[in-house]
mmCIF file with all atom_site columns, C-alpha atoms and ligand atoms in Angstrom:
data_model
loop_
_atom_site.group_PDB
_atom_site.id
_atom_site.type_symbol
_atom_site.label_atom_id
_atom_site.label_alt_id
_atom_site.label_comp_id
_atom_site.label_asym_id
_atom_site.label_entity_id
_atom_site.label_seq_id
_atom_site.pdbx_PDB_ins_code
_atom_site.Cartn_x
_atom_site.Cartn_y
_atom_site.Cartn_z
_atom_site.occupancy
_atom_site.B_iso_or_equiv
_atom_site.pdbx_formal_charge
_atom_site.auth_seq_id
_atom_site.auth_comp_id
_atom_site.auth_asym_id
_atom_site.auth_atom_id
_atom_site.pdbx_PDB_model_num
ATOM   1   C CA . MET A 1 1   ? 0.000   0.000   0.000  1.00 47.00 ? 93  MET A CA 1
ATOM   2   C CA . THR A 1 2   ? 0.956   3.617   0.265  1.00 46.00 ? 94  THR A CA 1
ATOM   3   C CA . SER A 1 3   ? 4.524   4.090   1.432  1.00 60.00 ? 95  SER A CA 1
ATOM   4   C CA . GLY A 1 4   ? 5.364   6.486   4.247  1.00 88.00 ? 96  GLY A CA 1
ATOM   5   C CA . ARG A 1 5   ? 2.187   5.888   6.219  1.00 97.00 ? 97  ARG A CA 1
ATOM   6   C CA . THR A 1 6   ? 2.674   4.328   9.629  1.00 98.00 ? 98  THR A CA 1
ATOM   7   C CA . LYS A 1 7   ? 1.224   0.840   9.809  1.00 98.00 ? 99  LYS A CA 1
ATOM   8   C CA . THR A 1 8   ? -1.181  0.897   12.718 1.00 98.00 ? 100 THR A CA 1
ATOM   9   C CA . ALA A 1 9   ? -2.987  -1.864  14.599 1.00 98.00 ? 101 ALA A CA 1
ATOM   10  C CA . VAL A 1 10  ? -6.196  -1.253  16.535 1.00 98.00 ? 102 VAL A CA 1
ATOM   11  C CA . LEU A 1 11  ? -6.940  -3.509  19.514 1.00 98.00 ? 103 LEU A CA 1
ATOM   12  C CA . ILE A 1 12  ? -10.580 -3.912  20.472 1.00 98.00 ? 104 ILE A CA 1
ATOM   13  C CA . SER A 1 13  ? -12.883 -6.022  22.615 1.00 97.00 ? 105 SER A CA 1
ATOM   14  C CA . GLY A 1 14  ? -16.339 -4.757  21.649 1.00 97.00 ? 106 GLY A CA 1
ATOM   15  C CA . ARG A 1 15  ? -18.518 -2.780  19.276 1.00 96.00 ? 107 ARG A CA 1
ATOM   16  C CA . GLY A 1 16  ? -15.637 -0.861  17.680 1.00 98.00 ? 108 GLY A CA 1
ATOM   17  C CA . SER A 1 17  ? -17.122 2.579   17.086 1.00 98.00 ? 109 SER A CA 1
ATOM   18  C CA . ASN A 1 18  ? -13.738 4.192   17.756 1.00 98.00 ? 110 ASN A CA 1
ATOM   19  C CA . LEU A 1 19  ? -12.151 1.674   15.397 1.00 98.00 ? 111 LEU A CA 1
ATOM   20  C CA . VAL A 1 20  ? -14.585 2.849   12.716 1.00 98.00 ? 112 VAL A CA 1
ATOM   21  C CA . ALA A 1 21  ? -13.722 6.501   13.437 1.00 98.00 ? 113 ALA A CA 1
ATOM   22  C CA . LEU A 1 22  ? -10.042 5.644   12.941 1.00 98.00 ? 114 LEU A CA 1
ATOM   23  C CA . LEU A 1 23  ? -10.768 3.625   9.792  1.00 98.00 ? 115 LEU A CA 1
ATOM   24  C CA . ASP A 1 24  ? -12.806 6.500   8.359  1.00 98.00 ? 116 ASP A CA 1
ATOM   25  C CA . ALA A 1 25  ? -10.023 8.987   9.028  1.00 98.00 ? 117 ALA A CA 1
ATOM   26  C CA . ALA A 1 26  ? -7.334  6.677   7.670  1.00 98.00 ? 118 ALA A CA 1
ATOM   27  C CA . SER A 1 27  ? -9.274  6.137   4.462  1.00 97.00 ? 119 SER A CA 1
ATOM   28  C CA . GLU A 1 28  ? -8.215  9.670   3.474  1.00 96.00 ? 120 GLU A CA 1
ATOM   29  C CA . PRO A 1 29  ? -5.092  9.305   1.327  1.00 93.00 ? 121 PRO A CA 1
ATOM   30  C CA . ASP A 1 30  ? -3.204  12.065  3.145  1.00 96.00 ? 122 ASP A CA 1
ATOM   31  C CA . PHE A 1 31  ? -3.771  10.571  6.612  1.00 98.00 ? 123 PHE A CA 1
ATOM   32  C CA . PRO A 1 32  ? -0.332  9.655   8.012  1.00 98.00 ? 124 PRO A CA 1
ATOM   33  C CA . ALA A 1 33  ? -1.394  6.309   9.518  1.00 98.00 ? 125 ALA A CA 1
ATOM   34  C CA . GLU A 1 34  ? -2.738  3.269   7.735  1.00 98.00 ? 126 GLU A CA 1
ATOM   35  C CA . ILE A 1 35  ? -4.853  0.774   9.708  1.00 98.00 ? 127 ILE A CA 1
ATOM   36  C CA . THR A 1 36  ? -3.478  -2.567  8.582  1.00 98.00 ? 128 THR A CA 1
ATOM   37  C CA . LEU A 1 37  ? -4.612  -4.863  11.406 1.00 98.00 ? 129 LEU A CA 1
ATOM   38  C CA . ALA A 1 38  ? -7.472  -5.156  13.896 1.00 98.00 ? 130 ALA A CA 1
ATOM   39  C CA . ILE A 1 39  ? -7.021  -7.508  16.824 1.00 98.00 ? 131 ILE A CA 1
ATOM   40  C CA . SER A 1 40  ? -9.845  -8.454  19.170 1.00 98.00 ? 132 SER A CA 1
ATOM   41  C CA . SER A 1 41  ? -9.667  -10.191 22.513 1.00 97.00 ? 133 SER A CA 1
ATOM   42  C CA . ARG A 1 42  ? -13.153 -11.590 21.809 1.00 96.00 ? 134 ARG A CA 1
ATOM   43  C CA . ALA A 1 43  ? -14.381 -13.497 18.782 1.00 97.00 ? 135 ALA A CA 1
ATOM   44  C CA . ASP A 1 44  ? -17.841 -11.900 19.088 1.00 97.00 ? 136 ASP A CA 1
ATOM   45  C CA . ALA A 1 45  ? -16.648 -8.286  19.065 1.00 97.00 ? 137 ALA A CA 1
ATOM   46  C CA . GLY A 1 46  ? -18.843 -6.286  16.701 1.00 97.00 ? 138 GLY A CA 1
ATOM   47  C CA . GLY A 1 47  ? -15.830 -4.258  15.621 1.00 97.00 ? 139 GLY A CA 1
ATOM   48  C CA . LEU A 1 48  ? -14.370 -7.245  13.789 1.00 98.00 ? 140 LEU A CA 1
ATOM   49  C CA . GLU A 1 49  ? -17.103 -7.123  11.171 1.00 98.00 ? 141 GLU A CA 1
ATOM   50  C CA . LYS A 1 50  ? -16.616 -3.370  10.776 1.00 98.00 ? 142 LYS A CA 1
ATOM   51  C CA . ALA A 1 51  ? -12.897 -3.886  10.115 1.00 98.00 ? 143 ALA A CA 1
ATOM   52  C CA . ARG A 1 52  ? -13.685 -6.544  7.525  1.00 98.00 ? 144 ARG A CA 1
ATOM   53  C CA . GLU A 1 53  ? -16.042 -4.118  5.783  1.00 98.00 ? 145 GLU A CA 1
ATOM   54  C CA . PHE A 1 54  ? -13.066 -1.776  5.403  1.00 98.00 ? 146 PHE A CA 1
ATOM   55  C CA . GLY A 1 55  ? -10.979 -4.659  4.051  1.00 98.00 ? 147 GLY A CA 1
ATOM   56  C CA . VAL A 1 56  ? -8.692  -4.656  7.087  1.00 98.00 ? 148 VAL A CA 1
ATOM   57  C CA . PRO A 1 57  ? -7.245  -8.011  8.223  1.00 98.00 ? 149 PRO A CA 1
ATOM   58  C CA . THR A 1 58  ? -8.596  -9.143  11.581 1.00 98.00 ? 150 THR A CA 1
ATOM   59  C CA . ARG A 1 59  ? -7.276  -11.541 14.177 1.00 98.00 ? 151 ARG A CA 1
ATOM   60  C CA . VAL A 1 60  ? -8.764  -12.828 17.427 1.00 98.00 ? 152 VAL A CA 1
ATOM   61  C CA . VAL A 1 61  ? -6.526  -13.441 20.418 1.00 98.00 ? 153 VAL A CA 1
ATOM   62  C CA . ASP A 1 62  ? -8.875  -14.878 23.040 1.00 96.00 ? 154 ASP A CA 1
ATOM   63  C CA . HIS A 1 63  ? -7.312  -14.423 26.446 1.00 91.00 ? 155 HIS A CA 1
ATOM   64  C CA . ARG A 1 64  ? -9.069  -17.557 27.706 1.00 92.00 ? 156 ARG A CA 1
ATOM   65  C CA . ALA A 1 65  ? -6.784  -19.623 25.475 1.00 94.00 ? 157 ALA A CA 1
ATOM   66  C CA . TYR A 1 66  ? -3.716  -18.302 27.311 1.00 93.00 ? 158 TYR A CA 1
ATOM   67  C CA . PRO A 1 67  ? -3.242  -19.309 30.953 1.00 89.00 ? 159 PRO A CA 1
ATOM   68  C CA . ALA A 1 68  ? -0.748  -16.525 31.703 1.00 92.00 ? 160 ALA A CA 1
ATOM   69  C CA . ARG A 1 69  ? -0.984  -12.846 30.816 1.00 91.00 ? 161 ARG A CA 1
ATOM   70  C CA . ALA A 1 70  ? 2.542   -12.919 29.374 1.00 93.00 ? 162 ALA A CA 1
ATOM   71  C CA . GLU A 1 71  ? 1.537   -15.621 26.896 1.00 95.00 ? 163 GLU A CA 1
ATOM   72  C CA . PHE A 1 72  ? -1.485  -13.609 25.781 1.00 96.00 ? 164 PHE A CA 1
ATOM   73  C CA . ASP A 1 73  ? 0.721   -10.555 25.329 1.00 97.00 ? 165 ASP A CA 1
ATOM   74  C CA . ASN A 1 74  ? 3.314   -12.591 23.426 1.00 96.00 ? 166 ASN A CA 1
ATOM   75  C CA . ALA A 1 75  ? 0.643   -13.797 21.021 1.00 97.00 ? 167 ALA A CA 1
ATOM   76  C CA . ILE A 1 76  ? -0.383  -10.200 20.335 1.00 98.00 ? 168 ILE A CA 1
ATOM   77  C CA . SER A 1 77  ? 3.254   -9.110  20.004 1.00 97.00 ? 169 SER A CA 1
ATOM   78  C CA . ALA A 1 78  ? 3.886   -11.815 17.442 1.00 97.00 ? 170 ALA A CA 1
ATOM   79  C CA . LEU A 1 79  ? 0.977   -10.559 15.307 1.00 98.00 ? 171 LEU A CA 1
ATOM   80  C CA . LEU A 1 80  ? 2.137   -6.950  15.565 1.00 98.00 ? 172 LEU A CA 1
ATOM   81  C CA . VAL A 1 81  ? 5.707   -7.806  14.596 1.00 98.00 ? 173 VAL A CA 1
ATOM   82  C CA . GLU A 1 82  ? 4.606   -10.092 11.765 1.00 98.00 ? 174 GLU A CA 1
ATOM   83  C CA . ALA A 1 83  ? 2.474   -7.262  10.344 1.00 98.00 ? 175 ALA A CA 1
ATOM   84  C CA . GLY A 1 84  ? 5.275   -4.688  10.649 1.00 98.00 ? 176 GLY A CA 1
ATOM   85  C CA . ILE A 1 85  ? 3.175   -2.491  12.924 1.00 98.00 ? 177 ILE A CA 1
ATOM   86  C CA . GLY A 1 86  ? 4.593   0.866   14.002 1.00 98.00 ? 178 GLY A CA 1
ATOM   87  C CA . LEU A 1 87  ? 1.750   2.215   16.140 1.00 98.00 ? 179 LEU A CA 1
ATOM   88  C CA . VAL A 1 88  ? -0.893  0.568   18.316 1.00 98.00 ? 180 VAL A CA 1
ATOM   89  C CA . CYS A 1 89  ? -4.275  2.093   19.204 1.00 98.00 ? 181 CYS A CA 1
ATOM   90  C CA . LEU A 1 90  ? -6.260  0.594   22.069 1.00 98.00 ? 182 LEU A CA 1
ATOM   91  C CA . ALA A 1 91  ? -9.940  1.225   21.375 1.00 98.00 ? 183 ALA A CA 1
ATOM   92  C CA . GLY A 1 92  ? -12.162 -0.348  23.982 1.00 97.00 ? 184 GLY A CA 1
ATOM   93  C CA . PHE A 1 93  ? -9.617  -3.114  24.559 1.00 97.00 ? 185 PHE A CA 1
ATOM   94  C CA . MET A 1 94  ? -10.690 -4.630  27.865 1.00 94.00 ? 186 MET A CA 1
ATOM   95  C CA . ARG A 1 95  ? -7.571  -6.585  28.828 1.00 94.00 ? 187 ARG A CA 1
ATOM   96  C CA . ILE A 1 96  ? -4.744  -5.228  30.964 1.00 91.00 ? 188 ILE A CA 1
ATOM   97  C CA . LEU A 1 97  ? -1.425  -5.562  29.173 1.00 95.00 ? 189 LEU A CA 1
ATOM   98  C CA . SER A 1 98  ? 1.735   -6.553  31.031 1.00 95.00 ? 190 SER A CA 1
ATOM   99  C CA . ALA A 1 99  ? 4.334   -3.939  31.913 1.00 96.00 ? 191 ALA A CA 1
ATOM   100 C CA . ASN A 1 100 ? 6.827   -5.610  29.561 1.00 96.00 ? 192 ASN A CA 1
ATOM   101 C CA . PHE A 1 101 ? 4.447   -5.324  26.637 1.00 97.00 ? 193 PHE A CA 1
ATOM   102 C CA . VAL A 1 102 ? 3.590   -1.721  27.461 1.00 97.00 ? 194 VAL A CA 1
ATOM   103 C CA . GLU A 1 103 ? 7.253   -0.753  27.760 1.00 97.00 ? 195 GLU A CA 1
ATOM   104 C CA . ALA A 1 104 ? 8.047   -2.421  24.442 1.00 97.00 ? 196 ALA A CA 1
ATOM   105 C CA . TRP A 1 105 ? 5.505   -0.059  22.844 1.00 98.00 ? 197 TRP A CA 1
ATOM   106 C CA . ARG A 1 106 ? 6.405   3.007   24.900 1.00 98.00 ? 198 ARG A CA 1
ATOM   107 C CA . ASP A 1 107 ? 5.292   6.179   23.103 1.00 98.00 ? 199 ASP A CA 1
ATOM   108 C CA . ARG A 1 108 ? 4.063   4.038   20.202 1.00 98.00 ? 200 ARG A CA 1
ATOM   109 C CA . MET A 1 109 ? 0.809   2.890   21.835 1.00 98.00 ? 201 MET A CA 1
ATOM   110 C CA . ILE A 1 110 ? -2.155  5.155   22.585 1.00 98.00 ? 202 ILE A CA 1
ATOM   111 C CA . ASN A 1 111 ? -5.498  4.628   24.296 1.00 98.00 ? 203 ASN A CA 1
ATOM   112 C CA . ILE A 1 112 ? -8.815  6.409   24.526 1.00 98.00 ? 204 ILE A CA 1
ATOM   113 C CA . HIS A 1 113 ? -10.504 6.659   27.886 1.00 98.00 ? 205 HIS A CA 1
ATOM   114 C CA . PRO A 1 114 ? -13.959 8.112   28.557 1.00 98.00 ? 206 PRO A CA 1
ATOM   115 C CA . SER A 1 115 ? -13.055 10.708  31.182 1.00 98.00 ? 207 SER A CA 1
ATOM   116 C CA . LEU A 1 116 ? -10.989 13.834  31.585 1.00 98.00 ? 208 LEU A CA 1
ATOM   117 C CA . LEU A 1 117 ? -7.924  12.084  32.998 1.00 98.00 ? 209 LEU A CA 1
ATOM   118 C CA . PRO A 1 118 ? -6.523  12.072  35.599 1.00 97.00 ? 210 PRO A CA 1
ATOM   119 C CA . ALA A 1 119 ? -10.131 12.219  36.819 1.00 98.00 ? 211 ALA A CA 1
ATOM   120 C CA . LEU A 1 120 ? -12.065 8.950   36.804 1.00 98.00 ? 212 LEU A CA 1
ATOM   121 C CA . PRO A 1 121 ? -9.696  6.202   35.712 1.00 97.00 ? 213 PRO A CA 1
ATOM   122 C CA . GLY A 1 122 ? -11.313 2.768   35.519 1.00 97.00 ? 214 GLY A CA 1
ATOM   123 C CA . LEU A 1 123 ? -14.834 1.679   34.609 1.00 97.00 ? 215 LEU A CA 1
ATOM   124 C CA . GLU A 1 124 ? -18.313 3.242   34.749 1.00 98.00 ? 216 GLU A CA 1
ATOM   125 C CA . THR A 1 125 ? -16.941 6.725   34.280 1.00 98.00 ? 217 THR A CA 1
ATOM   126 C CA . HIS A 1 126 ? -20.241 8.221   33.118 1.00 98.00 ? 218 HIS A CA 1
ATOM   127 C CA . ARG A 1 127 ? -22.207 7.072   36.148 1.00 98.00 ? 219 ARG A CA 1
ATOM   128 C CA . ARG A 1 128 ? -19.397 8.203   38.419 1.00 98.00 ? 220 ARG A CA 1
ATOM   129 C CA . ALA A 1 129 ? -19.254 11.649  36.768 1.00 98.00 ? 221 ALA A CA 1
ATOM   130 C CA . ILE A 1 130 ? -22.998 12.086  37.351 1.00 98.00 ? 222 ILE A CA 1
ATOM   131 C CA . ASP A 1 131 ? -22.823 10.775  40.929 1.00 98.00 ? 223 ASP A CA 1
ATOM   132 C CA . ALA A 1 132 ? -19.950 13.135  41.727 1.00 98.00 ? 224 ALA A CA 1
ATOM   133 C CA . GLY A 1 133 ? -21.961 16.110  40.456 1.00 98.00 ? 225 GLY A CA 1
ATOM   134 C CA . MET A 1 134 ? -19.351 16.995  37.847 1.00 98.00 ? 226 MET A CA 1
ATOM   135 C CA . GLU A 1 135 ? -20.328 19.817  35.505 1.00 98.00 ? 227 GLU A CA 1
ATOM   136 C CA . ARG A 1 136 ? -17.986 18.682  32.732 1.00 98.00 ? 228 ARG A CA 1
ATOM   137 C CA . HIS A 1 137 ? -16.969 15.252  31.527 1.00 98.00 ? 229 HIS A CA 1
ATOM   138 C CA . GLY A 1 138 ? -15.280 13.996  28.390 1.00 98.00 ? 230 GLY A CA 1
ATOM   139 C CA . ALA A 1 139 ? -12.622 11.755  26.958 1.00 98.00 ? 231 ALA A CA 1
ATOM   140 C CA . SER A 1 140 ? -8.835  11.612  26.778 1.00 98.00 ? 232 SER A CA 1
ATOM   141 C CA . VAL A 1 141 ? -6.358  10.140  24.325 1.00 98.00 ? 233 VAL A CA 1
ATOM   142 C CA . HIS A 1 142 ? -3.079  9.307   26.023 1.00 98.00 ? 234 HIS A CA 1
ATOM   143 C CA . PHE A 1 143 ? 0.120   7.369   25.584 1.00 98.00 ? 235 PHE A CA 1
ATOM   144 C CA . VAL A 1 144 ? -0.111  4.064   27.445 1.00 98.00 ? 236 VAL A CA 1
ATOM   145 C CA . ARG A 1 145 ? 1.879   3.377   30.587 1.00 98.00 ? 237 ARG A CA 1
ATOM   146 C CA . PRO A 1 146 ? 1.791   0.220   32.728 1.00 96.00 ? 238 PRO A CA 1
ATOM   147 C CA . GLU A 1 147 ? -0.583  1.701   35.288 1.00 95.00 ? 239 GLU A CA 1
ATOM   148 C CA . MET A 1 148 ? -4.129  1.548   33.903 1.00 92.00 ? 240 MET A CA 1
ATOM   149 C CA . ASP A 1 149 ? -5.541  4.760   32.388 1.00 93.00 ? 241 ASP A CA 1
ATOM   150 C CA . SER A 1 150 ? -2.382  6.685   33.131 1.00 94.00 ? 242 SER A CA 1
ATOM   151 C CA . GLY A 1 151 ? 0.170   8.152   30.769 1.00 97.00 ? 243 GLY A CA 1
ATOM   152 C CA . PRO A 1 152 ? 0.825   11.471  29.075 1.00 98.00 ? 244 PRO A CA 1
ATOM   153 C CA . VAL A 1 153 ? -2.343  12.995  27.602 1.00 98.00 ? 245 VAL A CA 1
ATOM   154 C CA . ILE A 1 154 ? -2.288  14.080  23.953 1.00 98.00 ? 246 ILE A CA 1
ATOM   155 C CA . VAL A 1 155 ? -5.708  15.728  23.710 1.00 98.00 ? 247 VAL A CA 1
ATOM   156 C CA . GLN A 1 156 ? -9.013  15.764  25.562 1.00 98.00 ? 248 GLN A CA 1
ATOM   157 C CA . GLY A 1 157 ? -12.538 16.569  24.447 1.00 98.00 ? 249 GLY A CA 1
ATOM   158 C CA . THR A 1 158 ? -15.108 17.944  26.859 1.00 98.00 ? 250 THR A CA 1
ATOM   159 C CA . VAL A 1 159 ? -18.892 17.822  27.088 1.00 98.00 ? 251 VAL A CA 1
ATOM   160 C CA . PRO A 1 160 ? -21.271 19.270  29.682 1.00 98.00 ? 252 PRO A CA 1
ATOM   161 C CA . VAL A 1 161 ? -23.047 17.025  32.155 1.00 98.00 ? 253 VAL A CA 1
ATOM   162 C CA . LEU A 1 162 ? -26.676 18.114  31.762 1.00 98.00 ? 254 LEU A CA 1
ATOM   163 C CA . PRO A 1 163 ? -29.534 18.070  34.275 1.00 97.00 ? 255 PRO A CA 1
ATOM   164 C CA . GLY A 1 164 ? -31.334 14.728  34.125 1.00 96.00 ? 256 GLY A CA 1
ATOM   165 C CA . ASP A 1 165 ? -28.451 12.967  32.406 1.00 98.00 ? 257 ASP A CA 1
ATOM   166 C CA . THR A 1 166 ? -28.379 9.197   32.632 1.00 98.00 ? 258 THR A CA 1
ATOM   167 C CA . PRO A 1 167 ? -25.104 7.314   32.193 1.00 98.00 ? 259 PRO A CA 1
ATOM   168 C CA . ASP A 1 168 ? -26.269 6.229   28.719 1.00 98.00 ? 260 ASP A CA 1
ATOM   169 C CA . ARG A 1 169 ? -27.157 9.755   27.584 1.00 98.00 ? 261 ARG A CA 1
ATOM   170 C CA . LEU A 1 170 ? -23.890 11.106  28.871 1.00 98.00 ? 262 LEU A CA 1
ATOM   171 C CA . ALA A 1 171 ? -21.967 8.226   27.295 1.00 98.00 ? 263 ALA A CA 1
ATOM   172 C CA . ALA A 1 172 ? -23.513 8.985   23.910 1.00 98.00 ? 264 ALA A CA 1
ATOM   173 C CA . ARG A 1 173 ? -22.474 12.649  24.202 1.00 98.00 ? 265 ARG A CA 1
ATOM   174 C CA . VAL A 1 174 ? -18.929 11.653  25.179 1.00 98.00 ? 266 VAL A CA 1
ATOM   175 C CA . LEU A 1 175 ? -18.727 9.149   22.335 1.00 98.00 ? 267 LEU A CA 1
ATOM   176 C CA . THR A 1 176 ? -19.198 11.903  19.762 1.00 98.00 ? 268 THR A CA 1
ATOM   177 C CA . VAL A 1 177 ? -16.092 13.658  21.081 1.00 98.00 ? 269 VAL A CA 1
ATOM   178 C CA . GLU A 1 178 ? -14.213 10.356  21.255 1.00 98.00 ? 270 GLU A CA 1
ATOM   179 C CA . HIS A 1 179 ? -14.771 9.950   17.536 1.00 98.00 ? 271 HIS A CA 1
ATOM   180 C CA . ARG A 1 180 ? -13.292 13.412  16.934 1.00 98.00 ? 272 ARG A CA 1
ATOM   181 C CA . ILE A 1 181 ? -10.290 13.284  19.220 1.00 98.00 ? 273 ILE A CA 1
ATOM   182 C CA . TYR A 1 182 ? -9.027  9.769   18.510 1.00 98.00 ? 274 TYR A CA 1
ATOM   183 C CA . PRO A 1 183 ? -8.377  10.311  14.785 1.00 98.00 ? 275 PRO A CA 1
ATOM   184 C CA . LEU A 1 184 ? -6.944  13.734  15.600 1.00 98.00 ? 276 LEU A CA 1
ATOM   185 C CA . ALA A 1 185 ? -4.516  12.289  18.156 1.00 98.00 ? 277 ALA A CA 1
ATOM   186 C CA . LEU A 1 186 ? -3.496  9.420   15.882 1.00 98.00 ? 278 LEU A CA 1
ATOM   187 C CA . ARG A 1 187 ? -2.764  11.879  13.099 1.00 98.00 ? 279 ARG A CA 1
ATOM   188 C CA . LEU A 1 188 ? -0.546  14.012  15.338 1.00 98.00 ? 280 LEU A CA 1
ATOM   189 C CA . VAL A 1 189 ? 1.336   10.972  16.666 1.00 98.00 ? 281 VAL A CA 1
ATOM   190 C CA . ALA A 1 190 ? 1.750   9.347   13.260 1.00 98.00 ? 282 ALA A CA 1
ATOM   191 C CA . ASP A 1 191 ? 3.018   12.479  11.531 1.00 97.00 ? 283 ASP A CA 1
ATOM   192 C CA . GLY A 1 192 ? 5.503   13.151  14.318 1.00 97.00 ? 284 GLY A CA 1
ATOM   193 C CA . SER A 1 193 ? 3.900   16.418  15.459 1.00 97.00 ? 285 SER A CA 1
ATOM   194 C CA . VAL A 1 194 ? 3.812   15.473  19.132 1.00 97.00 ? 286 VAL A CA 1
ATOM   195 C CA . ARG A 1 195 ? 6.689   14.508  21.399 1.00 95.00 ? 287 ARG A CA 1
ATOM   196 C CA . VAL A 1 196 ? 6.832   13.148  24.916 1.00 97.00 ? 288 VAL A CA 1
ATOM   197 C CA . VAL A 1 197 ? 9.253   15.083  27.086 1.00 96.00 ? 289 VAL A CA 1
ATOM   198 C CA . GLY A 1 198 ? 9.514   14.122  30.743 1.00 95.00 ? 290 GLY A CA 1
ATOM   199 C CA . GLU A 1 199 ? 6.137   12.353  30.710 1.00 95.00 ? 291 GLU A CA 1
ATOM   200 C CA . HIS A 1 200 ? 4.446   15.409  29.248 1.00 97.00 ? 292 HIS A CA 1
ATOM   201 C CA . VAL A 1 201 ? 3.187   15.706  25.689 1.00 98.00 ? 293 VAL A CA 1
ATOM   202 C CA . ILE A 1 202 ? 4.357   18.696  23.690 1.00 98.00 ? 294 ILE A CA 1
ATOM   203 C CA . VAL A 1 203 ? 1.832   19.721  21.035 1.00 97.00 ? 295 VAL A CA 1
ATOM   204 C CA . PRO A 1 204 ? 3.165   22.595  18.918 1.00 96.00 ? 296 PRO A CA 1
ATOM   205 C CA . ALA A 1 205 ? 0.770   25.540  18.661 1.00 95.00 ? 297 ALA A CA 1
ATOM   206 C CA . GLY A 1 206 ? 0.663   25.219  14.874 1.00 95.00 ? 298 GLY A CA 1
ATOM   207 C CA . VAL A 1 207 ? -0.975  21.791  14.932 1.00 96.00 ? 299 VAL A CA 1
ATOM   208 C CA . ARG A 1 208 ? -3.557  22.461  17.648 1.00 96.00 ? 300 ARG A CA 1
ATOM   209 C CA . THR A 1 209 ? -7.004  22.661  16.116 1.00 92.00 ? 301 THR A CA 1
ATOM   210 C CA . ASP A 1 210 ? -8.979  25.696  17.155 1.00 88.00 ? 302 ASP A CA 1
ATOM   211 C CA . ASP A 1 211 ? -11.944 23.944  18.755 1.00 91.00 ? 303 ASP A CA 1
ATOM   212 C CA . PRO A 1 212 ? -13.304 25.242  22.059 1.00 90.00 ? 304 PRO A CA 1
ATOM   213 C CA . GLY A 1 213 ? -14.322 21.731  23.108 1.00 95.00 ? 305 GLY A CA 1
ATOM   214 C CA . LEU A 1 214 ? -10.746 20.490  23.087 1.00 98.00 ? 306 LEU A CA 1
ATOM   215 C CA . ILE A 1 215 ? -8.162  20.662  25.856 1.00 98.00 ? 307 ILE A CA 1
ATOM   216 C CA . TRP A 1 216 ? -4.494  20.533  24.861 1.00 98.00 ? 308 TRP A CA 1
ATOM   217 C CA . PRO A 1 217 ? -1.610  19.818  27.241 1.00 97.00 ? 309 PRO A CA 1
ATOM   218 C CA . ASP A 1 218 ? -0.170  22.956  28.910 1.00 91.00 ? 310 ASP A CA 1
HETATM 219 C C1 . GRF B 2 .   ? -15.158 3.845   24.533 1.00 88.60 ? 670 GRF B C1 1
HETATM 220 O O1 . GRF B 2 .   ? -15.983 4.572   25.382 1.00 88.60 ? 670 GRF B O1 1
HETATM 221 C C2 . GRF B 2 .   ? -13.719 4.042   24.902 1.00 88.60 ? 670 GRF B C2 1
HETATM 222 O O2 . GRF B 2 .   ? -13.451 5.326   25.382 1.00 88.60 ? 670 GRF B O2 1
HETATM 223 C C3 . GRF B 2 .   ? -13.523 3.029   25.997 1.00 88.60 ? 670 GRF B C3 1
HETATM 224 O O3 . GRF B 2 .   ? -14.270 1.920   25.577 1.00 88.60 ? 670 GRF B O3 1
HETATM 225 C C4 . GRF B 2 .   ? -15.328 2.346   24.729 1.00 88.60 ? 670 GRF B C4 1
HETATM 226 C C5 . GRF B 2 .   ? -15.181 1.597   23.451 1.00 88.60 ? 670 GRF B C5 1
HETATM 227 O O4 . GRF B 2 .   ? -16.239 1.838   22.560 1.00 88.60 ? 670 GRF B O4 1
HETATM 228 N N1 . GRF B 2 .   ? -12.131 2.753   26.194 1.00 88.60 ? 670 GRF B N1 1
HETATM 229 P P1 . GRF B 2 .   ? -16.125 1.370   21.070 1.00 88.60 ? 670 GRF B P1 1
HETATM 230 O O5 . GRF B 2 .   ? -15.891 -0.146  21.095 1.00 88.60 ? 670 GRF B O5 1
HETATM 231 O O6 . GRF B 2 .   ? -14.992 2.096   20.425 1.00 88.60 ? 670 GRF B O6 1
HETATM 232 O O7 . GRF B 2 .   ? -17.458 1.704   20.450 1.00 88.60 ? 670 GRF B O7 1
#
């Protein structure tokens, strides 16, 4: 395929709406990353079918087939190496990766998390945002570090928490910003615009999009 585009794998466990957002963005010829592999930890992940519709090779690595986490990670590593992958995007990937794996992909693996990190790491972020009375919520794209939902943030997108919100309504509002910020972050990582310096992401002013709903690192 096109030379000069970074071969990128997307790891999923579920419906894959962020995978589709990345596939849509990468279908533009000038996008600096090319999605060449989708890996799911579950055979029944809806995202697998979406990847196939885009003609992207898919693989299933079912964690239940691997008694130890390291073996599961090694199976994924083997697929990534075999496919010549340069960047990894976690998109609703529900398995914790070992520290060795994460370090091997340091600053070459990004994740999307549905909160304004460092607030609300972990699960059920929308319910927790409502319960805590937060006025704003959102999503973060960050480089992956061994500790779950940590790591230098590349960009965040914010939404208001509205009166009467349910976790599902709020989740739907957050998902729309997820689909904007994940392709944006992948583009900036793949084209070399962003750097990690001392566990902080530097985003040059010239590449920051002028969108009031976005938060860039200081
Ligand atoms: C998203 O909310 C993402 O932020 C979180 O898991 C969810 C995945 O959704 N990590 P989808 O599979 O991309 O639709």
